[in-house]
Amino acid sequence: MVIRFHFNQGFILRLILICGLVTQCRMADLNNPSDAFSDEFAKRSILSEFVRYLLREKALPEALAVVLVKSSVPYETGLRVYKVDTESGVQDEYVSDVRTANTSAFPGCTPYRIGVPPRSRDIITFTGSLSDRVVVHRYSSERTLTLLQDQAGIGSPKIMGFSEDGKTLYHSNIVANPNTINRWSRDSESGFLTSNNVGSYPFAVGCNPLAIKVSEIDNLIVTINSTLVPFGIHVLKKTGSDSLSLVGGAPVTLPINPSFHENLCLIESKRLLYSTSINTTTPIFGYRYDSAGNVTLLPGSPFSADSAMTAHAPSFTGTTSLSIDPTGTYAAFIYAIGSTHNIRLLTIDDATGNLIQTDQKFTVGNGPKSLQWDRSGKFIYLISDSFGTTNNHQIEYFKLSGGILTRGENSPIVISSMTNGYAPQDIKPIQKYYY
């Protein structure tokens, strides 16, 4: 594949302005990223513009993977991959691998989670209790779906996270006591996964870890647990290829119990973390961390998405209700006001990290879950149902352009009837270009 770089005039003008700033005639605080005359500010600003360009041009939306369960005879489960147009969004067109439920191989009986490694078109499925398989499919550029690998997981895999190059998979084992995070190596060509538990792996993280996030810049692995005291954020520093050290010697104690959502969002470029709590008035907590992994609560934290909010979105299988765009500029949150569910767009203050409400709020279907922002920053996806009206399981999506959020052109896309139909469990976007 040939990658061509076409820099538009606006991009070039921004680079010229940035370069002009750092050549002004005054002494700069060279290593201070907040000083507009410093070398560090120039490097970060130019890198930020370049990253934004690559995100726009090289991470276009391609598809949306959905894992499904049919809980009536004949019992079936598996994957669908819906086509996504780069402008109009999700299309009612898909390929699938849906099979009879099976406890000894794919698709299992109760698939819990899917993931798409960065820079790939592979879909990794955790088949859930009774089977606990780790399964790899590949979605080709010709829009075909192929099963590559099906193997037993380590214990009972529940949540997953990836290194930025997509060559390492981390997953929890919820039957270990205490629960652990395990490591697998991934071959980017074949897609095959191989257990790589050596040295400090697996490592213990307490009970019911909700998410695994990785900062390659600072060599950190971050998890958060939600049951049994102490609740906390576990920050582990990579001290070697196979060695880890728990920062501070103990988890960062949380001011309140986390919600049972897989809500731990990390912004590497700004060294920010966000998670949600059981507090329904101000449920979102924000933290800043340093290069060593030391975590401090943001002064403005916790945050509210809506002063009228009465409840979280249902947690279901530890699903996501908070998501952040790939540039770290916006956040989206789903929640309830009475019996009505909503999605709200928030902005992230560059200086403080505080979340600021916008007036952009939309109603969504019942039981909204699995909120996902694709890596292009263009589309936000979720799954819900229309119970009481058309009685369907559905995909909803929204388009962000120029800071304005609009409902997707084809939204909602009907997945299945809720009566004896296929219920979606999790979704993940797949990008068109990767490298």
CSV table of C-alpha atoms in Angstrom, one decimal, residues 28-412:
chain,number,residue,atom,x,y,z
A,28,ALA,CA,12.2,30.6,26.4
A,29,ASP,CA,11.7,28.1,29.2
A,30,LEU,CA,12.9,25.4,26.9
A,31,ASN,CA,11.4,22.4,28.6
A,32,ASN,CA,8.1,24.0,29.6
A,33,PRO,CA,5.2,22.8,27.3
A,34,SER,CA,3.0,25.6,28.5
A,35,ASP,CA,5.5,28.3,27.3
A,36,ALA,CA,4.6,29.2,23.7
A,37,PHE,CA,8.3,30.1,23.1
A,38,SER,CA,9.8,26.8,24.3
A,39,ASP,CA,11.1,24.0,22.3
A,40,GLU,CA,8.8,21.6,24.1
A,41,PHE,CA,5.7,23.6,23.2
A,42,ALA,CA,6.8,23.7,19.5
A,43,LYS,CA,7.5,19.9,19.4
A,44,ARG,CA,4.1,19.1,21.0
A,45,SER,CA,2.1,21.5,18.9
A,46,ILE,CA,3.6,20.4,15.6
A,47,LEU,CA,3.2,16.7,16.7
A,48,SER,CA,-0.4,17.4,17.7
A,49,GLU,CA,-1.2,18.9,14.3
A,50,PHE,CA,0.5,16.0,12.5
A,51,VAL,CA,-1.4,13.4,14.5
A,52,ARG,CA,-4.7,15.2,13.9
A,53,TYR,CA,-3.9,15.1,10.1
A,54,LEU,CA,-3.2,11.4,10.2
A,55,LEU,CA,-6.3,10.7,12.2
A,56,ARG,CA,-8.4,12.5,9.5
A,57,GLU,CA,-6.7,11.0,6.5
A,58,LYS,CA,-5.6,7.5,7.7
A,59,ALA,CA,-8.2,6.3,10.2
A,60,LEU,CA,-11.4,6.5,8.2
A,61,PRO,CA,-14.5,4.6,9.4
A,62,GLU,CA,-14.9,1.2,7.7
A,63,ALA,CA,-17.2,-1.1,9.7
A,64,LEU,CA,-18.8,-1.8,13.0
A,65,ALA,CA,-18.5,-5.3,14.6
A,66,VAL,CA,-21.4,-6.5,16.8
A,67,VAL,CA,-21.5,-9.6,18.9
A,68,LEU,CA,-25.0,-11.1,19.3
A,69,VAL,CA,-26.9,-13.7,21.4
A,70,LYS,CA,-30.2,-15.4,20.5
A,71,SER,CA,-31.6,-16.7,23.8
A,72,SER,CA,-34.5,-18.7,22.4
A,73,VAL,CA,-34.6,-22.0,20.5
A,74,PRO,CA,-32.6,-22.5,18.4
A,75,TYR,CA,-29.9,-20.9,20.6
A,76,GLU,CA,-27.4,-19.1,18.5
A,77,THR,CA,-24.6,-16.5,18.9
A,78,GLY,CA,-21.8,-14.9,16.9
A,79,LEU,CA,-20.7,-11.8,15.0
A,80,ARG,CA,-22.1,-9.4,12.5
A,81,VAL,CA,-19.9,-6.8,10.8
A,82,TYR,CA,-21.9,-3.8,9.4
A,83,LYS,CA,-20.6,-1.6,6.6
A,84,VAL,CA,-19.9,2.0,7.6
A,85,ASP,CA,-19.8,4.7,4.9
A,86,THR,CA,-17.2,7.4,5.6
A,87,GLU,CA,-19.8,10.1,5.2
A,88,SER,CA,-23.3,8.7,5.9
A,89,GLY,CA,-22.2,6.2,8.6
A,90,VAL,CA,-23.7,2.7,9.4
A,91,GLN,CA,-25.4,0.9,6.5
A,92,ASP,CA,-28.0,-1.8,6.8
A,93,GLU,CA,-25.6,-4.2,5.1
A,94,TYR,CA,-23.4,-6.8,6.9
A,95,VAL,CA,-21.5,-10.1,6.8
A,96,SER,CA,-21.8,-12.5,9.7
A,97,ASP,CA,-20.5,-15.6,11.5
A,98,VAL,CA,-23.5,-16.7,13.6
A,99,ARG,CA,-23.6,-20.3,14.7
A,100,THR,CA,-25.4,-22.7,17.1
A,101,ALA,CA,-24.3,-22.1,20.7
A,102,ASN,CA,-21.4,-24.3,21.7
A,103,THR,CA,-19.6,-24.6,25.1
A,104,SER,CA,-16.4,-26.1,23.6
A,105,ALA,CA,-15.7,-23.8,20.7
A,106,PHE,CA,-16.8,-20.6,19.0
A,107,PRO,CA,-19.3,-19.0,19.4
A,108,GLY,CA,-19.8,-20.1,23.0
A,109,CYS,CA,-23.1,-19.4,24.6
A,110,THR,CA,-22.8,-16.0,26.3
A,111,PRO,CA,-20.2,-13.9,24.5
A,112,TYR,CA,-19.1,-11.1,26.8
A,113,ARG,CA,-16.8,-8.7,25.0
A,114,ILE,CA,-15.2,-8.0,21.6
A,115,GLY,CA,-12.1,-5.9,20.8
A,116,VAL,CA,-10.3,-4.7,17.7
A,117,PRO,CA,-6.5,-4.3,18.1
A,118,PRO,CA,-5.1,-1.0,16.9
A,119,ARG,CA,-3.8,-0.9,13.3
A,120,SER,CA,-5.8,-4.1,12.4
A,121,ARG,CA,-9.0,-5.5,11.1
A,122,ASP,CA,-9.0,-8.4,13.5
A,123,ILE,CA,-11.9,-9.0,15.9
A,124,ILE,CA,-11.2,-10.7,19.2
A,125,THR,CA,-14.1,-12.3,21.0
A,126,PHE,CA,-14.3,-13.5,24.6
A,127,THR,CA,-17.1,-16.1,24.5
A,128,GLY,CA,-18.0,-15.8,28.2
A,129,SER,CA,-19.0,-18.2,30.9
A,130,LEU,CA,-19.4,-22.0,30.2
A,131,SER,CA,-16.9,-21.8,27.3
A,132,ASP,CA,-14.3,-19.0,28.1
A,133,ARG,CA,-12.8,-19.1,24.6
A,134,VAL,CA,-10.6,-16.4,23.0
A,135,VAL,CA,-11.4,-16.2,19.3
A,136,VAL,CA,-9.9,-14.2,16.5
A,137,HIS,CA,-11.7,-13.3,13.3
A,138,ARG,CA,-10.4,-11.1,10.4
A,139,TYR,CA,-12.5,-8.7,8.4
A,140,SER,CA,-10.9,-8.4,5.0
A,141,SER,CA,-10.8,-5.3,2.7
A,142,GLU,CA,-13.2,-7.3,0.5
A,143,ARG,CA,-15.7,-7.4,3.4
A,144,THR,CA,-15.4,-11.1,4.2
A,145,LEU,CA,-15.2,-12.5,7.7
A,146,THR,CA,-12.8,-15.4,8.5
A,147,LEU,CA,-12.2,-17.3,11.7
A,148,LEU,CA,-8.4,-17.4,12.3
A,149,GLN,CA,-8.0,-18.9,15.8
A,150,ASP,CA,-10.1,-20.4,18.5
A,151,GLN,CA,-8.5,-21.4,21.8
A,152,ALA,CA,-9.1,-21.6,25.6
A,153,GLY,CA,-8.6,-18.4,27.5
A,154,ILE,CA,-6.7,-18.1,30.7
A,155,GLY,CA,-9.2,-18.7,33.4
A,156,SER,CA,-12.3,-16.6,32.6
A,157,PRO,CA,-11.4,-13.6,30.4
A,158,LYS,CA,-13.7,-10.6,30.9
A,159,ILE,CA,-12.1,-7.3,29.8
A,160,MET,CA,-9.3,-6.5,27.4
A,161,GLY,CA,-6.8,-3.8,26.5
A,162,PHE,CA,-4.1,-3.5,23.8
A,163,SER,CA,-0.7,-1.9,23.3
A,164,GLU,CA,-0.8,0.9,20.7
A,165,ASP,CA,1.0,-1.2,18.1
A,166,GLY,CA,-1.7,-3.9,18.5
A,167,LYS,CA,1.0,-6.6,19.3
A,168,THR,CA,0.1,-7.1,22.9
A,169,LEU,CA,-3.3,-8.1,24.4
A,170,TYR,CA,-4.0,-7.8,28.1
A,171,HIS,CA,-7.1,-9.4,29.6
A,172,SER,CA,-8.5,-10.0,33.1
A,173,ASN,CA,-9.1,-13.4,34.7
A,174,ILE,CA,-12.0,-13.1,37.0
A,175,VAL,CA,-11.7,-16.6,38.5
A,176,ALA,CA,-8.3,-16.0,39.9
A,177,ASN,CA,-8.2,-14.8,43.6
A,178,PRO,CA,-7.4,-12.0,43.5
A,179,ASN,CA,-8.3,-11.3,39.9
A,180,THR,CA,-5.3,-10.9,37.6
A,181,ILE,CA,-4.3,-9.3,34.3
A,182,ASN,CA,-2.7,-11.6,31.8
A,183,ARG,CA,-0.6,-10.9,28.8
A,184,TRP,CA,-0.7,-12.3,25.3
A,185,SER,CA,1.5,-11.7,22.3
A,186,ARG,CA,-0.2,-11.0,19.0
A,187,ASP,CA,1.3,-11.7,15.5
A,188,SER,CA,0.1,-8.8,13.4
A,189,GLU,CA,0.4,-10.8,10.2
A,190,SER,CA,-1.4,-14.0,11.1
A,191,GLY,CA,-3.5,-12.5,13.9
A,192,PHE,CA,-2.6,-15.4,16.2
A,193,LEU,CA,-2.5,-14.9,20.0
A,194,THR,CA,0.1,-16.7,22.2
A,195,SER,CA,0.2,-16.5,26.0
A,196,ASN,CA,3.1,-14.5,27.3
A,197,ASN,CA,2.9,-14.7,31.0
A,198,VAL,CA,6.5,-14.4,32.2
A,199,GLY,CA,8.2,-12.1,34.7
A,200,SER,CA,5.7,-9.9,36.4
A,201,TYR,CA,2.8,-11.3,34.4
A,202,PRO,CA,0.1,-12.1,35.4
A,203,PHE,CA,-0.3,-9.4,38.0
A,204,ALA,CA,-3.1,-9.0,40.7
A,205,VAL,CA,-5.5,-6.1,40.6
A,206,GLY,CA,-8.1,-6.8,43.3
A,207,CYS,CA,-11.7,-7.7,42.5
A,208,ASN,CA,-13.7,-7.0,39.4
A,209,PRO,CA,-11.3,-4.9,37.3
A,210,LEU,CA,-13.4,-2.8,34.9
A,211,ALA,CA,-10.9,-1.7,32.3
A,212,ILE,CA,-7.3,-1.9,31.1
A,213,LYS,CA,-5.7,1.1,29.5
A,214,VAL,CA,-2.1,1.5,28.3
A,215,SER,CA,0.2,4.6,28.0
A,216,GLU,CA,3.0,3.7,25.7
A,217,ILE,CA,4.5,7.2,26.1
A,218,ASP,CA,5.0,6.7,29.9
A,219,ASN,CA,5.2,2.9,29.9
A,220,LEU,CA,2.1,2.5,32.2
A,221,ILE,CA,-0.7,0.0,32.5
A,222,VAL,CA,-3.8,1.3,34.3
A,223,THR,CA,-6.8,-0.6,35.7
A,224,ILE,CA,-9.6,0.1,38.1
A,225,ASN,CA,-11.5,-2.2,40.4
A,226,SER,CA,-15.1,-1.8,41.7
A,227,THR,CA,-15.8,-4.5,44.4
A,228,LEU,CA,-14.4,-5.1,47.8
A,229,VAL,CA,-12.4,-2.4,49.6
A,230,PRO,CA,-10.0,-0.8,48.8
A,231,PHE,CA,-11.5,0.5,45.6
A,232,GLY,CA,-8.7,2.0,43.6
A,233,ILE,CA,-6.9,2.8,40.4
A,234,HIS,CA,-3.9,0.4,39.9
A,235,VAL,CA,-1.0,2.1,38.0
A,236,LEU,CA,1.8,-0.2,37.0
A,237,LYS,CA,5.1,1.1,35.6
A,238,LYS,CA,6.9,-1.0,33.0
A,239,THR,CA,10.5,-1.3,34.4
A,240,GLY,CA,11.6,-3.8,31.7
A,241,SER,CA,10.2,-6.0,28.9
A,242,ASP,CA,8.7,-8.4,31.4
A,243,SER,CA,8.8,-6.5,34.7
A,244,LEU,CA,6.3,-4.1,36.4
A,245,SER,CA,6.2,-2.0,39.5
A,246,LEU,CA,3.0,-0.9,41.3
A,247,VAL,CA,3.3,2.9,41.5
A,248,GLY,CA,3.3,4.1,45.1
A,249,GLY,CA,3.2,0.4,46.3
A,250,ALA,CA,-0.7,0.5,46.5
A,251,PRO,CA,-3.7,1.4,44.4
A,252,VAL,CA,-4.7,5.1,44.2
A,253,THR,CA,-7.7,5.2,46.7
A,254,LEU,CA,-10.9,6.5,45.1
A,255,PRO,CA,-13.2,8.9,46.9
A,256,ILE,CA,-16.3,6.8,46.0
A,257,ASN,CA,-17.1,3.4,44.6
A,258,PRO,CA,-16.8,3.2,40.8
A,259,SER,CA,-19.9,2.4,38.7
A,260,PHE,CA,-20.1,-1.0,37.3
A,261,HIS,CA,-19.2,0.4,33.8
A,262,GLU,CA,-16.1,-0.2,31.8
A,263,ASN,CA,-15.4,3.5,32.0
A,264,LEU,CA,-11.7,4.2,32.3
A,265,CYS,CA,-10.7,6.7,29.6
A,266,LEU,CA,-7.0,7.7,29.1
A,267,ILE,CA,-5.7,10.7,27.1
A,268,GLU,CA,-2.0,10.1,26.6
A,269,SER,CA,-1.2,13.5,25.1
A,270,LYS,CA,-2.6,15.3,28.1
A,271,ARG,CA,-1.9,12.7,30.8
A,272,LEU,CA,-5.6,12.6,31.9
A,273,LEU,CA,-7.8,9.8,33.2
A,274,TYR,CA,-11.6,9.7,33.5
A,275,SER,CA,-13.8,7.2,35.3
A,276,THR,CA,-17.4,7.1,36.6
A,277,SER,CA,-18.8,6.5,40.0
A,278,ILE,CA,-22.1,5.4,41.6
A,279,ASN,CA,-22.9,9.0,42.3
A,280,THR,CA,-25.8,10.0,40.0
A,281,THR,CA,-25.4,13.7,40.5
A,282,THR,CA,-21.7,14.2,39.7
A,283,PRO,CA,-20.6,10.8,38.5
A,284,ILE,CA,-17.5,11.5,36.4
A,285,PHE,CA,-14.1,11.8,38.1
A,286,GLY,CA,-11.1,13.2,36.4
A,287,TYR,CA,-7.4,12.6,37.3
A,288,ARG,CA,-4.0,13.9,36.0
A,289,TYR,CA,-1.0,11.6,36.1
A,290,ASP,CA,2.7,12.3,35.6
A,291,SER,CA,5.3,10.4,33.7
A,292,ALA,CA,6.1,8.3,36.7
A,293,GLY,CA,2.4,7.3,37.1
A,294,ASN,CA,1.6,9.3,40.1
A,295,VAL,CA,-2.2,10.2,40.0
A,296,THR,CA,-3.9,13.3,41.5
A,297,LEU,CA,-7.6,14.2,41.4
A,298,LEU,CA,-8.4,17.2,39.1
A,299,PRO,CA,-9.4,20.3,41.2
A,300,GLY,CA,-12.8,20.6,39.4
A,301,SER,CA,-13.7,16.9,39.8
A,302,PRO,CA,-16.2,15.3,40.0
A,303,PHE,CA,-18.3,16.4,37.0
A,304,SER,CA,-21.9,16.3,35.9
A,305,ALA,CA,-23.2,15.7,32.4
A,306,ASP,CA,-26.6,17.2,33.3
A,307,SER,CA,-28.0,18.9,36.3
A,308,ALA,CA,-31.3,16.9,35.8
A,309,MET,CA,-29.6,13.5,35.6
A,310,THR,CA,-31.3,10.9,37.7
A,311,ALA,CA,-29.5,7.7,36.9
A,312,HIS,CA,-26.6,6.1,35.0
A,313,ALA,CA,-27.2,4.2,31.8
A,314,PRO,CA,-27.8,0.5,32.7
A,315,SER,CA,-24.6,-1.3,33.4
A,316,PHE,CA,-25.6,-4.7,31.8
A,317,THR,CA,-22.3,-6.5,31.2
A,318,GLY,CA,-20.0,-3.8,32.5
A,319,THR,CA,-20.6,-1.8,29.3
A,320,THR,CA,-19.2,1.7,28.4
A,321,SER,CA,-21.3,4.8,29.0
A,322,LEU,CA,-18.4,7.3,28.7
A,323,SER,CA,-16.2,7.7,25.6
A,324,ILE,CA,-13.5,10.3,24.5
A,325,ASP,CA,-12.6,11.3,21.0
A,326,PRO,CA,-9.1,10.4,19.8
A,327,THR,CA,-7.8,14.0,19.9
A,328,GLY,CA,-8.8,14.3,23.6
A,329,THR,CA,-11.0,17.3,22.8
A,330,TYR,CA,-14.5,15.9,23.5
A,331,ALA,CA,-16.3,13.4,25.7
A,332,ALA,CA,-19.7,11.8,25.3
A,333,PHE,CA,-21.8,10.4,28.1
A,334,ILE,CA,-25.1,8.4,28.2
A,335,TYR,CA,-27.4,8.7,31.2
A,336,ALA,CA,-31.0,8.8,32.2
A,337,ILE,CA,-33.5,11.6,33.3
A,338,GLY,CA,-36.4,9.6,34.6
A,339,SER,CA,-37.3,7.0,32.0
A,340,THR,CA,-35.7,8.9,29.1
A,341,HIS,CA,-32.1,8.2,28.1
A,342,ASN,CA,-29.8,10.8,26.6
A,343,ILE,CA,-26.3,11.3,25.1
A,344,ARG,CA,-24.5,14.5,26.0
A,345,LEU,CA,-21.4,16.0,24.3
A,346,LEU,CA,-18.9,17.5,26.7
A,347,THR,CA,-15.7,19.5,26.0
A,348,ILE,CA,-12.4,18.9,27.7
A,349,ASP,CA,-10.6,22.1,28.9
A,350,ASP,CA,-7.1,22.0,27.6
A,351,ALA,CA,-5.6,23.7,30.6
A,352,THR,CA,-7.5,22.1,33.5
A,353,GLY,CA,-8.8,18.9,32.1
A,354,ASN,CA,-12.3,19.8,33.4
A,355,LEU,CA,-15.3,18.5,31.6
A,356,ILE,CA,-17.7,21.3,30.4
A,357,GLN,CA,-21.3,20.7,29.4
A,358,THR,CA,-22.3,21.7,25.9
A,359,ASP,CA,-25.9,22.3,24.8
A,360,GLN,CA,-25.7,19.3,22.5
A,361,LYS,CA,-27.9,16.6,23.9
A,362,PHE,CA,-30.0,14.0,22.2
A,363,THR,CA,-32.5,11.3,23.3
A,364,VAL,CA,-31.5,7.7,22.6
A,365,GLY,CA,-33.3,4.4,22.9
A,366,ASN,CA,-33.9,2.2,26.0
A,367,GLY,CA,-31.1,0.4,27.7
A,368,PRO,CA,-28.3,2.3,25.9
A,369,LYS,CA,-24.8,0.6,26.2
A,370,SER,CA,-21.4,0.1,24.6
A,371,LEU,CA,-20.8,3.7,23.7
A,372,GLN,CA,-17.9,3.8,21.2
A,373,TRP,CA,-16.0,6.6,19.4
A,374,ASP,CA,-14.2,5.5,16.3
A,375,ARG,CA,-10.5,6.3,15.9
A,376,SER,CA,-11.2,8.9,13.1
A,377,GLY,CA,-13.2,10.9,15.6
A,378,LYS,CA,-16.1,11.1,13.1
A,379,PHE,CA,-18.7,8.8,14.5
A,380,ILE,CA,-20.0,7.8,17.9
A,381,TYR,CA,-21.9,4.5,18.2
A,382,LEU,CA,-24.1,2.8,20.8
A,383,ILE,CA,-26.7,0.0,21.0
A,384,SER,CA,-30.1,0.3,22.5
A,385,ASP,CA,-33.7,-0.9,22.0
A,386,SER,CA,-37.0,0.6,21.0
A,387,PHE,CA,-39.1,-1.4,23.6
A,388,GLY,CA,-42.7,-0.3,23.7
A,389,THR,CA,-42.7,1.3,20.2
A,390,THR,CA,-41.3,-0.9,17.4
A,391,ASN,CA,-39.8,-3.5,19.9
A,392,ASN,CA,-36.4,-3.8,18.1
A,393,HIS,CA,-32.7,-4.1,19.1
A,394,GLN,CA,-30.9,-1.3,17.2
A,395,ILE,CA,-27.6,0.5,16.5
A,396,GLU,CA,-27.7,4.3,17.0
A,397,TYR,CA,-24.9,6.6,15.9
A,398,PHE,CA,-24.0,10.3,15.7
A,399,LYS,CA,-21.6,12.3,13.5
A,400,LEU,CA,-19.3,14.9,14.9
A,401,SER,CA,-18.2,17.6,12.4
A,402,GLY,CA,-16.6,21.0,13.3
A,403,GLY,CA,-17.6,20.5,16.9
A,404,ILE,CA,-21.3,20.0,16.0
A,405,LEU,CA,-22.9,16.6,16.9
A,406,THR,CA,-25.8,15.4,14.6
A,407,ARG,CA,-27.8,12.2,14.6
A,408,GLY,CA,-26.6,9.8,12.0
A,409,GLU,CA,-28.2,9.8,8.6
A,410,ASN,CA,-29.4,6.2,8.8
A,411,SER,CA,-29.8,6.0,12.6
A,412,PRO,CA,-31.2,3.8,14.0
